[in-house]
């Protein structure tokens, strides 16, 4: 792998993040009302001295360009502002919340890709078979269900009918003093419903996409070559075809990441999952703008990182791109 | 293959319509969607009820009291009345947001695809930038900063959704602008504006129509999500809001959240059946596989 | 002596949107050990389908082997179990395809792809198989084979890729090697090299070759016998010299006339007027009648059978009646 490509890709990612910072700044300035008030948060009950100190800190009396410079400078130093509701720096608030979100999003992503691709491959073997019909119906349904509603339905189902999974939070209070192993199991147990709720939409889409992609690949000449060698059907399907069909799936997986984070926001709210989405929701109700902007910044950063990883793995997976810059 | 078509030549639109009419799932979608639209437009003529008024005891089960066929919510408000009034805003915002998405996406995408060069470069960088922002979160921020109303919600959804349309339009423009009839139009001295609007865009329409349909579905889901979070227009009843308002009581009563959710689901389901049907109708070759 | 590969009365149908069509209508062919059989005919005549049927690679559905038999060294392949077919494919019978550009898997190195073919049929270590693959690449004339084995298909030219395909096909010393238009997609200069290579390979490995081609020059150089196909049937079959010098069927005559003679200008090249009729439009008569200057009412109503004249069978009423 060509390291100058990676460097360039990371550099571009940093430029995009700078764009997010500028956007955050513009949003605060464009919002109706006194920007100091916006920063303090409307429900903060900000006093006049507080507002004055904010104006001082952000240079709100100076020209716009200077303000932008100050804002960007702050962010570069890791200072995303202060949450006036929590009385804490936004960066440390998010640091506490980002872990659960990453756990939820990555688990959902892995679940949906593994199950979705498997269903799609099975369906592609018989393009007019029962499984193919199931996949396309399931994909259309999965696409149309509001994710928060799926979550609610699952809560109703598992809280009252089959109480086998916890429906709220990430850890059981009674296990506070337990050992790491028990705690990990407990988190995994709590993770099942939210992760599955989030995965189900994307699972359906991956199933449909991998079916289409596999059908396309299965018609190609090199598949016939593999069969002509005497390769078993399983080898043809999972080695020769899937390695190629995976390329468009990988692209979509990268593009979906932003949507996955949006979905996580709703799922966290429904399941009281203590992540960034829950934080964003609470902060929006409190009009705690520095925190909201911080979440937007970090969520975008997650998308940027995911995109870089996708691009790099795509180049690794497709030898035709490896040498190129 | 060497086979020659044995049917007489048809205009592509007519052929697409002929294919669409034979597509059972798409017709099912049309029927479901028509029913939902008619119910939200005229339902209140047949079933007059105020969705905001407390009319009965809270959490009346559906099917128990004939006056309130779908039961009542945690305050004792009529759920069927909410369903009938709550669909309008959802559908309106969905349609408006899809229109905004298409206008932004088609404009930027066609400029990028047609002019290429630095215009393309600049517009594509902007598109990539917008794709980095998690759409729902960005929409939430926009709605809160600019105070929620049906219009701000529609605009916010449009602002976060256009990049895909722009990419699709650009790809179509890149493909079509190399085709012979575009070269021919240039050769007879047609202006760029004419080539974009009268020559390329009409030929790019089929995938864009499909995409517009699917965008309506996504926009409806967005609106529902925002309303569910309580970020919708606080003065307007909507399906998402009904679910959000009742979510603290789901373990006491399943119906106040289930029916509005089903309504959202069936609407988006119908729209995507229609979208798939249009897609198949425009690409009959794909179906033979 | 029984032939090594013996196809009799093979019938293959496809379900299409025009209903069921018959792509192969009673094809009979045989190849003896060490022999080269040339199969010629325009595009769409059923040459590839014949080859694929022999390999057990007809896509089913929509395809179906509706009748006939294919015997390899006496063993019946029609109706053989999938496991048995897999064991023979690549080992006893191998195929080289028309499209070297797309016939190799783009995400694996060519060395790995050859090694895979070896390991599918022989109990050898991955290391051993890769070394054998390198030796095979050397054998098919690829320079610095150890390096090329680590290349991906896109890094090689079309001619090189076809050599890789040949190396892969002969890796398990098959008894029968089917080459389906192996040079059609290649540059003229490369074409001759590939035919030379096939000749050498046959000498070294002793495989019988079924060579499907449009290239009459290659036929005259390589083929012992020639079968001419038209619209899913064999319409003429004889030794290569007989077919080239004394073609019987008007279609075969047309094909031979198309060969540019030495010194003649390229643009003077003759063509048979018309095209191969689509399968769903085939009628009761001779499929070539539409394009044939000798056709009469009988030709249009009754399918001619392959009739032996002086060890030179041809399926033509005009020939049978002595009209031509
Ligand atoms: N999958 C298929 N479905 C329907 N018809 C097919 C299929 N594959 C091949 N055919 C038909 O079979 C006939 C023979 O094809 P082929 O053997 O590929 O010809 P060629 O002699 O050029 O190799 C053609 O008319 C083709 O249209
Ligand atoms: Mg062929």
PDB file of N, CA, C and O and ligand atoms in Angstrom, chain B residues 1-2, chain C residues 13-16 21-24 41-52 59 61-63 98 180-181 212 214 229 232 276-279, ligand 1:
ATOM      1  N   UNK B   1     -26.875 -10.358 -28.264  1.00  0.00           N
ATOM      2  CA  UNK B   1     -27.775 -11.282 -28.953  1.00  0.00           C
ATOM      3  C   UNK B   1     -28.290 -10.669 -30.263  1.00  0.00           C
ATOM      4  O   UNK B   1     -28.383  -9.461 -30.393  1.00  0.00           O
ATOM      5  N   UNK B   2     -28.620 -11.495 -31.170  1.00  0.00           N
ATOM      6  CA  UNK B   2     -28.962 -10.986 -32.493  1.00  0.00           C
ATOM      7  C   UNK B   2     -30.454 -10.781 -32.679  1.00  0.00           C
ATOM      8  O   UNK B   2     -30.887 -10.354 -33.728  1.00  0.00           O
TER       9      UNK B   2
ATOM     10  N   UNK C  13     -31.406 -27.141 -25.245  1.00  0.00           N
ATOM     11  CA  UNK C  13     -32.451 -26.126 -25.423  1.00  0.00           C
ATOM     12  C   UNK C  13     -32.286 -25.025 -24.387  1.00  0.00           C
ATOM     13  O   UNK C  13     -31.683 -25.228 -23.330  1.00  0.00           O
ATOM     14  N   UNK C  14     -32.813 -23.858 -24.718  1.00  0.00           N
ATOM     15  CA  UNK C  14     -32.828 -22.738 -23.774  1.00  0.00           C
ATOM     16  C   UNK C  14     -34.242 -22.208 -23.645  1.00  0.00           C
ATOM     17  O   UNK C  14     -34.961 -22.134 -24.639  1.00  0.00           O
ATOM     18  N   UNK C  15     -34.589 -21.828 -22.451  1.00  0.00           N
ATOM     19  CA  UNK C  15     -35.838 -21.101 -22.274  1.00  0.00           C
ATOM     20  C   UNK C  15     -35.550 -19.627 -22.442  1.00  0.00           C
ATOM     21  O   UNK C  15     -34.728 -19.069 -21.722  1.00  0.00           O
ATOM     22  N   UNK C  16     -36.183 -18.996 -23.399  1.00  0.00           N
ATOM     23  CA  UNK C  16     -35.987 -17.566 -23.604  1.00  0.00           C
ATOM     24  C   UNK C  16     -37.349 -16.899 -23.578  1.00  0.00           C
ATOM     25  O   UNK C  16     -38.374 -17.569 -23.419  1.00  0.00           O
ATOM     26  N   UNK C  21     -36.058 -22.510 -27.203  1.00  0.00           N
ATOM     27  CA  UNK C  21     -35.358 -22.587 -28.487  1.00  0.00           C
ATOM     28  C   UNK C  21     -34.343 -23.720 -28.427  1.00  0.00           C
ATOM     29  O   UNK C  21     -33.879 -24.091 -27.352  1.00  0.00           O
ATOM     30  N   UNK C  22     -34.045 -24.284 -29.582  1.00  0.00           N
ATOM     31  CA  UNK C  22     -33.100 -25.392 -29.643  1.00  0.00           C
ATOM     32  C   UNK C  22     -31.761 -24.866 -30.138  1.00  0.00           C
ATOM     33  O   UNK C  22     -31.622 -24.516 -31.304  1.00  0.00           O
ATOM     34  N   UNK C  23     -30.789 -24.779 -29.241  1.00  0.00           N
ATOM     35  CA  UNK C  23     -29.491 -24.219 -29.610  1.00  0.00           C
ATOM     36  C   UNK C  23     -28.617 -25.273 -30.277  1.00  0.00           C
ATOM     37  O   UNK C  23     -27.852 -24.967 -31.179  1.00  0.00           O
ATOM     38  N   UNK C  24     -28.706 -26.519 -29.815  1.00  0.00           N
ATOM     39  CA  UNK C  24     -27.998 -27.612 -30.472  1.00  0.00           C
ATOM     40  C   UNK C  24     -29.037 -28.649 -30.858  1.00  0.00           C
ATOM     41  O   UNK C  24     -29.823 -29.086 -30.024  1.00  0.00           O
ATOM     42  N   UNK C  41     -17.562 -22.057 -38.061  1.00  0.00           N
ATOM     43  CA  UNK C  41     -18.926 -21.587 -38.250  1.00  0.00           C
ATOM     44  C   UNK C  41     -19.020 -20.162 -37.743  1.00  0.00           C
ATOM     45  O   UNK C  41     -18.228 -19.755 -36.896  1.00  0.00           O
ATOM     46  N   UNK C  42     -19.997 -19.401 -38.261  1.00  0.00           N
ATOM     47  CA  UNK C  42     -20.131 -18.015 -37.838  1.00  0.00           C
ATOM     48  C   UNK C  42     -20.580 -17.929 -36.371  1.00  0.00           C
ATOM     49  O   UNK C  42     -20.979 -18.935 -35.784  1.00  0.00           O
ATOM     50  N   UNK C  43     -20.563 -16.715 -35.845  1.00  0.00           N
ATOM     51  CA  UNK C  43     -21.018 -16.502 -34.461  1.00  0.00           C
ATOM     52  C   UNK C  43     -22.469 -16.935 -34.319  1.00  0.00           C
ATOM     53  O   UNK C  43     -23.275 -16.685 -35.210  1.00  0.00           O
ATOM     54  N   UNK C  44     -22.773 -17.546 -33.196  1.00  0.00           N
ATOM     55  CA  UNK C  44     -24.161 -17.910 -32.919  1.00  0.00           C
ATOM     56  C   UNK C  44     -24.557 -19.258 -33.479  1.00  0.00           C
ATOM     57  O   UNK C  44     -25.724 -19.627 -33.434  1.00  0.00           O
ATOM     58  N   UNK C  45     -23.591 -20.016 -34.009  1.00  0.00           N
ATOM     59  CA  UNK C  45     -23.934 -21.310 -34.598  1.00  0.00           C
ATOM     60  C   UNK C  45     -23.996 -22.426 -33.568  1.00  0.00           C
ATOM     61  O   UNK C  45     -24.430 -23.533 -33.878  1.00  0.00           O
ATOM     62  N   UNK C  46     -23.525 -22.168 -32.354  1.00  0.00           N
ATOM     63  CA  UNK C  46     -23.612 -23.188 -31.316  1.00  0.00           C
ATOM     64  C   UNK C  46     -22.277 -23.816 -30.957  1.00  0.00           C
ATOM     65  O   UNK C  46     -22.234 -24.825 -30.244  1.00  0.00           O
ATOM     66  N   UNK C  47     -21.194 -23.219 -31.425  1.00  0.00           N
ATOM     67  CA  UNK C  47     -19.875 -23.803 -31.141  1.00  0.00           C
ATOM     68  C   UNK C  47     -19.572 -23.754 -29.648  1.00  0.00           C
ATOM     69  O   UNK C  47     -19.180 -24.758 -29.044  1.00  0.00           O
ATOM     70  N   UNK C  48     -19.765 -22.571 -29.046  1.00  0.00           N
ATOM     71  CA  UNK C  48     -19.456 -22.444 -27.613  1.00  0.00           C
ATOM     72  C   UNK C  48     -20.380 -23.312 -26.769  1.00  0.00           C
ATOM     73  O   UNK C  48     -19.957 -23.902 -25.770  1.00  0.00           O
ATOM     74  N   UNK C  49     -21.636 -23.388 -27.178  1.00  0.00           N
ATOM     75  CA  UNK C  49     -22.582 -24.202 -26.408  1.00  0.00           C
ATOM     76  C   UNK C  49     -22.157 -25.670 -26.440  1.00  0.00           C
ATOM     77  O   UNK C  49     -22.233 -26.374 -25.435  1.00  0.00           O
ATOM     78  N   UNK C  50     -21.673 -26.121 -27.596  1.00  0.00           N
ATOM     79  CA  UNK C  50     -21.176 -27.491 -27.679  1.00  0.00           C
ATOM     80  C   UNK C  50     -20.026 -27.693 -26.690  1.00  0.00           C
ATOM     81  O   UNK C  50     -19.986 -28.685 -25.936  1.00  0.00           O
ATOM     82  N   UNK C  51     -19.098 -26.722 -26.681  1.00  0.00           N
ATOM     83  CA  UNK C  51     -17.953 -26.821 -25.779  1.00  0.00           C
ATOM     84  C   UNK C  51     -18.414 -26.820 -24.329  1.00  0.00           C
ATOM     85  O   UNK C  51     -17.985 -27.653 -23.512  1.00  0.00           O
ATOM     86  N   UNK C  52     -19.307 -25.880 -23.995  1.00  0.00           N
ATOM     87  CA  UNK C  52     -19.759 -25.764 -22.601  1.00  0.00           C
ATOM     88  C   UNK C  52     -20.527 -27.003 -22.160  1.00  0.00           C
ATOM     89  O   UNK C  52     -20.411 -27.459 -21.020  1.00  0.00           O
ATOM     90  N   UNK C  59     -25.343 -23.009 -18.523  1.00  0.00           N
ATOM     91  CA  UNK C  59     -26.125 -22.444 -17.414  1.00  0.00           C
ATOM     92  C   UNK C  59     -27.532 -23.047 -17.382  1.00  0.00           C
ATOM     93  O   UNK C  59     -28.260 -22.960 -18.360  1.00  0.00           O
ATOM     94  N   UNK C  61     -31.032 -23.310 -14.967  1.00  0.00           N
ATOM     95  CA  UNK C  61     -31.662 -22.772 -16.149  1.00  0.00           C
ATOM     96  C   UNK C  61     -30.897 -21.561 -16.659  1.00  0.00           C
ATOM     97  O   UNK C  61     -30.063 -21.064 -15.909  1.00  0.00           O
ATOM     98  N   UNK C  62     -31.177 -21.079 -17.838  1.00  0.00           N
ATOM     99  CA  UNK C  62     -32.250 -21.411 -18.777  1.00  0.00           C
ATOM    100  C   UNK C  62     -31.939 -22.622 -19.665  1.00  0.00           C
ATOM    101  O   UNK C  62     -32.830 -23.084 -20.368  1.00  0.00           O
ATOM    102  N   UNK C  63     -30.688 -23.107 -19.619  1.00  0.00           N
ATOM    103  CA  UNK C  63     -30.339 -24.177 -20.558  1.00  0.00           C
ATOM    104  C   UNK C  63     -30.748 -25.552 -20.051  1.00  0.00           C
ATOM    105  O   UNK C  63     -31.060 -25.725 -18.869  1.00  0.00           O
ATOM    106  N   UNK C  98     -12.605 -17.597 -24.908  1.00  0.00           N
ATOM    107  CA  UNK C  98     -12.383 -16.590 -25.939  1.00  0.00           C
ATOM    108  C   UNK C  98     -11.849 -15.273 -25.371  1.00  0.00           C
ATOM    109  O   UNK C  98     -11.099 -14.578 -26.017  1.00  0.00           O
ATOM    110  N   UNK C 180     -11.790 -22.422 -27.214  1.00  0.00           N
ATOM    111  CA  UNK C 180     -12.921 -21.754 -27.862  1.00  0.00           C
ATOM    112  C   UNK C 180     -12.478 -20.380 -28.360  1.00  0.00           C
ATOM    113  O   UNK C 180     -12.402 -19.433 -27.591  1.00  0.00           O
ATOM    114  N   UNK C 181     -12.219 -20.292 -29.640  1.00  0.00           N
ATOM    115  CA  UNK C 181     -11.750 -19.048 -30.247  1.00  0.00           C
ATOM    116  C   UNK C 181     -10.671 -18.397 -29.391  1.00  0.00           C
ATOM    117  O   UNK C 181     -10.827 -17.263 -28.950  1.00  0.00           O
ATOM    118  N   UNK C 212     -11.937 -24.403 -31.673  1.00  0.00           N
ATOM    119  CA  UNK C 212     -13.028 -23.636 -32.265  1.00  0.00           C
ATOM    120  C   UNK C 212     -12.427 -22.340 -32.772  1.00  0.00           C
ATOM    121  O   UNK C 212     -11.759 -21.636 -32.011  1.00  0.00           O
ATOM    122  N   UNK C 214     -12.373 -19.041 -36.122  1.00  0.00           N
ATOM    123  CA  UNK C 214     -12.769 -18.498 -37.420  1.00  0.00           C
ATOM    124  C   UNK C 214     -11.589 -18.526 -38.373  1.00  0.00           C
ATOM    125  O   UNK C 214     -11.729 -18.205 -39.537  1.00  0.00           O
ATOM    126  N   UNK C 229     -20.258 -25.993 -38.435  1.00  0.00           N
ATOM    127  CA  UNK C 229     -21.549 -25.884 -37.733  1.00  0.00           C
ATOM    128  C   UNK C 229     -22.368 -24.760 -38.325  1.00  0.00           C
ATOM    129  O   UNK C 229     -21.844 -23.727 -38.724  1.00  0.00           O
ATOM    130  N   UNK C 232     -26.813 -24.602 -34.968  1.00  0.00           N
ATOM    131  CA  UNK C 232     -27.018 -25.685 -34.016  1.00  0.00           C
ATOM    132  C   UNK C 232     -26.880 -27.075 -34.592  1.00  0.00           C
ATOM    133  O   UNK C 232     -27.244 -28.050 -33.936  1.00  0.00           O
ATOM    134  N   UNK C 276     -26.892 -15.315 -39.570  1.00  0.00           N
ATOM    135  CA  UNK C 276     -27.445 -16.531 -38.976  1.00  0.00           C
ATOM    136  C   UNK C 276     -28.812 -16.190 -38.397  1.00  0.00           C
ATOM    137  O   UNK C 276     -28.940 -15.221 -37.653  1.00  0.00           O
ATOM    138  N   UNK C 277     -29.857 -16.943 -38.759  1.00  0.00           N
ATOM    139  CA  UNK C 277     -31.184 -16.599 -38.225  1.00  0.00           C
ATOM    140  C   UNK C 277     -31.251 -16.841 -36.718  1.00  0.00           C
ATOM    141  O   UNK C 277     -30.621 -17.774 -36.219  1.00  0.00           O
ATOM    142  N   UNK C 278     -31.973 -15.977 -35.986  1.00  0.00           N
ATOM    143  CA  UNK C 278     -32.133 -16.226 -34.550  1.00  0.00           C
ATOM    144  C   UNK C 278     -32.867 -17.558 -34.322  1.00  0.00           C
ATOM    145  O   UNK C 278     -33.702 -17.954 -35.137  1.00  0.00           O
ATOM    146  N   UNK C 279     -32.521 -18.217 -33.226  1.00  0.00           N
ATOM    147  CA  UNK C 279     -33.003 -19.581 -33.012  1.00  0.00           C
ATOM    148  C   UNK C 279     -34.528 -19.682 -33.000  1.00  0.00           C
ATOM    149  O   UNK C 279     -35.087 -20.663 -33.476  1.00  0.00           O
TER     150      UNK C 279
HETATM  151  N1  LIG D   1     -28.072 -18.369 -21.995  1.00  0.00           N
HETATM  152  C1  LIG D   1     -28.637 -18.444 -23.220  1.00  0.00           C
HETATM  153  N2  LIG D   1     -29.954 -18.228 -23.360  1.00  0.00           N
HETATM  154  C2  LIG D   1     -30.536 -18.298 -24.577  1.00  0.00           C
HETATM  155  N3  LIG D   1     -29.875 -18.560 -25.696  1.00  0.00           N
HETATM  156  C3  LIG D   1     -28.554 -18.785 -25.629  1.00  0.00           C
HETATM  157  C4  LIG D   1     -27.863 -18.724 -24.385  1.00  0.00           C
HETATM  158  N4  LIG D   1     -26.563 -18.968 -24.627  1.00  0.00           N
HETATM  159  C5  LIG D   1     -26.450 -19.156 -25.947  1.00  0.00           C
HETATM  160  N5  LIG D   1     -27.647 -19.051 -26.556  1.00  0.00           N
HETATM  161  C6  LIG D   1     -27.927 -19.196 -27.977  1.00  0.00           C
HETATM  162  O1  LIG D   1     -27.298 -20.354 -28.446  1.00  0.00           O
HETATM  163  C7  LIG D   1     -26.825 -20.132 -29.761  1.00  0.00           C
HETATM  164  C8  LIG D   1     -25.412 -20.612 -29.872  1.00  0.00           C
HETATM  165  O2  LIG D   1     -24.559 -19.780 -29.157  1.00  0.00           O
HETATM  166  P1  LIG D   1     -22.976 -20.012 -29.113  1.00  0.00           P
HETATM  167  O3  LIG D   1     -22.703 -21.447 -28.898  1.00  0.00           O
HETATM  168  O4  LIG D   1     -22.434 -19.063 -28.109  1.00  0.00           O
HETATM  169  O5  LIG D   1     -22.500 -19.571 -30.555  1.00  0.00           O
HETATM  170  P2  LIG D   1     -21.017 -19.543 -31.129  1.00  0.00           P
HETATM  171  O6  LIG D   1     -21.043 -20.500 -32.261  1.00  0.00           O
HETATM  172  O7  LIG D   1     -20.806 -18.159 -31.619  1.00  0.00           O
HETATM  173  O8  LIG D   1     -20.089 -19.916 -30.044  1.00  0.00           O
HETATM  174  C9  LIG D   1     -26.963 -18.667 -30.058  1.00  0.00           C
HETATM  175  O9  LIG D   1     -28.031 -18.487 -30.974  1.00  0.00           O
HETATM  176  C10 LIG D   1     -27.324 -18.044 -28.752  1.00  0.00           C
HETATM  177  O10 LIG D   1     -28.261 -17.015 -28.936  1.00  0.00           O
END
